[in-house]
Tab-separated table of C-alpha atoms in Angstrom:
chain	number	residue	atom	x	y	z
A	1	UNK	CA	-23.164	-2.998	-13.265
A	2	UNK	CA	-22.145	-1.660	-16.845
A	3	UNK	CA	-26.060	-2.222	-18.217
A	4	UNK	CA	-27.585	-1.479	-13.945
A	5	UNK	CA	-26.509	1.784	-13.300
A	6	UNK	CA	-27.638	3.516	-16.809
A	7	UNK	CA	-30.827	2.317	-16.788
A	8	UNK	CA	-31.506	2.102	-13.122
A	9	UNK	CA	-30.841	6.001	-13.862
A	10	UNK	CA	-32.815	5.814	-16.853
A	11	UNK	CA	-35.123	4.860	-14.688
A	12	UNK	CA	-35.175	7.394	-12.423
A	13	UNK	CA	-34.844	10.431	-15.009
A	14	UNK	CA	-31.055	10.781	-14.298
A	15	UNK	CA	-29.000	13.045	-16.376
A	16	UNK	CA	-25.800	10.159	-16.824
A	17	UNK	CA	-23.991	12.112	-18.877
A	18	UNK	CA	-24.525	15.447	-17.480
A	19	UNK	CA	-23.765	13.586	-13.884
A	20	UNK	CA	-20.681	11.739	-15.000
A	21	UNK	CA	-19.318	15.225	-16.262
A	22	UNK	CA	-20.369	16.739	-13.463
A	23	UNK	CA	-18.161	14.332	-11.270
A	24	UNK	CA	-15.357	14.376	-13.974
A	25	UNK	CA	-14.779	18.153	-13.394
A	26	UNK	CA	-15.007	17.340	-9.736
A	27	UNK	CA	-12.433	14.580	-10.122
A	28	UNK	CA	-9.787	17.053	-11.860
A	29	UNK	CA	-10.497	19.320	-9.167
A	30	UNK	CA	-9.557	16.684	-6.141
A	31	UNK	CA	-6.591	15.756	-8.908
A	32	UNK	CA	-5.028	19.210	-8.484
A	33	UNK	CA	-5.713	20.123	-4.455
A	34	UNK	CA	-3.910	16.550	-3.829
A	35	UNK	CA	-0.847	17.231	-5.953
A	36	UNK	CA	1.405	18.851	-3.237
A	37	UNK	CA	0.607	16.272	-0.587
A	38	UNK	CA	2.151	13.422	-3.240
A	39	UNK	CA	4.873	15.725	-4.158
A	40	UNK	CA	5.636	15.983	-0.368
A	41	UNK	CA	5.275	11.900	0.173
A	42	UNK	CA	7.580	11.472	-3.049
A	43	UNK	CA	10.463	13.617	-1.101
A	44	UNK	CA	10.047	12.281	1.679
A	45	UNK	CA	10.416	8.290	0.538
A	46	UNK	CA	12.999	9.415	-1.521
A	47	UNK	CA	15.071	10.851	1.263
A	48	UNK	CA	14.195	7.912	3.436
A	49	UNK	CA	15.581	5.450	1.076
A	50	UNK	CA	18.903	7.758	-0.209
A	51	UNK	CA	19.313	8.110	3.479
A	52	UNK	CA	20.278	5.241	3.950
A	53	UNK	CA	17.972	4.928	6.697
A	54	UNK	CA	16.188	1.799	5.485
A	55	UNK	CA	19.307	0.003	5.076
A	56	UNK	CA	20.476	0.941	8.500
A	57	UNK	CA	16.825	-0.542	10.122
A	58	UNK	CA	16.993	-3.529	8.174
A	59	UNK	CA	20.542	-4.152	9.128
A	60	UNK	CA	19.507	-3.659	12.674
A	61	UNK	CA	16.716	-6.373	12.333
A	62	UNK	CA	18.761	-8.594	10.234
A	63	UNK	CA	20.221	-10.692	12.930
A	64	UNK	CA	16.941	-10.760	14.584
A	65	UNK	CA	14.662	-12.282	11.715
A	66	UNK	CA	17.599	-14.836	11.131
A	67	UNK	CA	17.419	-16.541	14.520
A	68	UNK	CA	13.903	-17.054	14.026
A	69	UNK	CA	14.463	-18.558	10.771
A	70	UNK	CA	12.279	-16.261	8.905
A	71	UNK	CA	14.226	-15.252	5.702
A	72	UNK	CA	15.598	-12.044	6.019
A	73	UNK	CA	15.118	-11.139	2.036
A	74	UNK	CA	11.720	-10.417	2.997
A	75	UNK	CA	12.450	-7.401	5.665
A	76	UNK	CA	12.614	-4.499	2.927
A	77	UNK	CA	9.472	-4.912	2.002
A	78	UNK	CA	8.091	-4.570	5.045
A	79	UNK	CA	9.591	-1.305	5.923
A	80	UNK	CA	9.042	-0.052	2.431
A	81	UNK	CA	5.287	-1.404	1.759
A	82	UNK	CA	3.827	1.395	4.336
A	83	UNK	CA	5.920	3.936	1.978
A	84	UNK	CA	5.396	3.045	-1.542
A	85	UNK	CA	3.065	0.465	-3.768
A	86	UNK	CA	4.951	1.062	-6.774
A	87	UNK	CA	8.406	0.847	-4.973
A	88	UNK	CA	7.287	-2.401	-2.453
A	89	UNK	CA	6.007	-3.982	-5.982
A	90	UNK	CA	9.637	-3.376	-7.943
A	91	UNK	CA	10.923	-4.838	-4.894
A	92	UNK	CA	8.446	-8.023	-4.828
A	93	UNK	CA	8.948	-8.441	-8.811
A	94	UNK	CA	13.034	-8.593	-7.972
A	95	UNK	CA	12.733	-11.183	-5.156
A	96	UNK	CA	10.423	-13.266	-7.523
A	97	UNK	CA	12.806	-13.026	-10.514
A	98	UNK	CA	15.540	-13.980	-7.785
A	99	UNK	CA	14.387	-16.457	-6.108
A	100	UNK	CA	11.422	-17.506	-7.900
A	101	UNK	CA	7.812	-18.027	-7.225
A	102	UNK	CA	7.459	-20.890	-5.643
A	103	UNK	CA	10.472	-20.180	-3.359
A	104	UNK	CA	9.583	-19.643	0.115
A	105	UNK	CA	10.397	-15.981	-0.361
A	106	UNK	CA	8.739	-15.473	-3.449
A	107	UNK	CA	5.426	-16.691	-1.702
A	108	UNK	CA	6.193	-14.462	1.574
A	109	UNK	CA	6.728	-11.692	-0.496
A	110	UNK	CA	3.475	-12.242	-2.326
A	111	UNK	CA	1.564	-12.442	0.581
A	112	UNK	CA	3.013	-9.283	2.508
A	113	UNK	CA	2.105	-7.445	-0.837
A	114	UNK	CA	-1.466	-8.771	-0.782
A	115	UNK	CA	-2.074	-8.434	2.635
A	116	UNK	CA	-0.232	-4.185	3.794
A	117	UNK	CA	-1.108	-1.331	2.616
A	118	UNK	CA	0.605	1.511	1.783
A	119	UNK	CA	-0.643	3.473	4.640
A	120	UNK	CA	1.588	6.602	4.542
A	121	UNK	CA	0.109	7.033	0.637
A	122	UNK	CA	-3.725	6.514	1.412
A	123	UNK	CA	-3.202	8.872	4.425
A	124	UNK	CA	-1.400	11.382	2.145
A	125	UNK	CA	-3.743	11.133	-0.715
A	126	UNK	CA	-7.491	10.776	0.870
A	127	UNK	CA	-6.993	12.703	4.444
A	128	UNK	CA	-5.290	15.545	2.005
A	129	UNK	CA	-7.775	15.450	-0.322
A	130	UNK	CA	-10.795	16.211	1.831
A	131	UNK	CA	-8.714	18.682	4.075
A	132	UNK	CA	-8.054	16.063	7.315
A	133	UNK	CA	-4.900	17.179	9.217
A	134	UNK	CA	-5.392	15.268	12.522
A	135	UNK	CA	-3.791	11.977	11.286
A	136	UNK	CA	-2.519	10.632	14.658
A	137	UNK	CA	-4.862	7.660	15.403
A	138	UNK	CA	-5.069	6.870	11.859
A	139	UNK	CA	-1.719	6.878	11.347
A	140	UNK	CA	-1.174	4.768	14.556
A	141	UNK	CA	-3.679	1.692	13.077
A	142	UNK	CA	-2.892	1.672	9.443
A	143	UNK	CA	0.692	1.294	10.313
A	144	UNK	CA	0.039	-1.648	13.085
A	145	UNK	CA	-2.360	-2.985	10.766
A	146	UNK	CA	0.817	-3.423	8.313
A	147	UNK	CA	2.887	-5.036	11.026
A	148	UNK	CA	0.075	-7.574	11.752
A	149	UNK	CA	-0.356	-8.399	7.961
A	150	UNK	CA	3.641	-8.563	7.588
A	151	UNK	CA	3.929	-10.962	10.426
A	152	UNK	CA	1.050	-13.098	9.753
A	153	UNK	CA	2.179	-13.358	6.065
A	154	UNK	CA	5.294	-14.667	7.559
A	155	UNK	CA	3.705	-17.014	9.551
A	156	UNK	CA	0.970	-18.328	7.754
A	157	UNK	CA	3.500	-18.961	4.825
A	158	UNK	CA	5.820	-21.149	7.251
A	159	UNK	CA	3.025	-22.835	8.587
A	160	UNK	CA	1.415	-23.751	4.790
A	161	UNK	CA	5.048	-23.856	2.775
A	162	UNK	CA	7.336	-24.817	5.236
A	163	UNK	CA	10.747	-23.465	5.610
């Protein structure tokens, strides 16, 4: 791709470097006009999280993850993947360094990091970027796509590891 795309534009009679600074100044321009919709997504995870309100929910679905034998550890991360990538990734590196990576809940917690998104970002970041404020449908199937890839992570590691 490195050696295609200059001289496929060679090729062609492209400007590359004119284009790519072209698209640069673009870039810092989409930089900027996004700024305030991170700053409001910061604040809000931050208030979710000092809240206290994703302790409460977890504690709430504590009692019902532990009578289906699915380790509890792992219930964080699926209320907090949706928010954050950086945040759900501290979390996954601290259940690896506690329980290890080949623990049951190291590999869950792998998987439910490979497999979610963090919806409430890429909605915050793209739709604000290009000036979408109708969200509702999106919002609706990024964030049951996340509870089908948190679940199936769960069960497709019980089903290959084992409890």
């Amino acid at each position: 791709m490195i050696v295609f795309i200059p001289l496929y534009a060679a090729f062609k009679r492209v400007p590359v470097y004119e284009s790519f600074i072209d698209g640069a100044k673009d870039g810092f321009g989409t930089a900027i006009n996004i700024i305030p919709h991170l700053v409001g997504m910061m604040v809000a995870i931050s208030m979710f999280r000092a809240s206290g309100a994703m302790d409460m929910m977890a504690g709430l679905l504590r009692p019902l993850f532990d009578s289906l034998g699915i380790p509890s550890e792992v219930l964080p991360l699926g209320l907090l993947r949706p928010l954050t990538g950086a945040g759900s990734l501290a979390f996954t590196t601290e259940l690896i360094k506690t329980y290890g990576p080949d623990s049951l809940i190291g590999r869950i917690s792998s998987t439910i990091q490979g497999s979610t998104d963090t919806t409430l970002y890429v909605l915050t970041v793209y739709f604000g970027a290009v000036g979408i404020r109708k969200s509702k449908y999106a919002l609706k199937v990024g964030l049951f796509s996340d509870l089908v890839g948190f679940f199936a992570a769960i069960i497709i590691c019980l089903f290959v590891f084992g409890p």
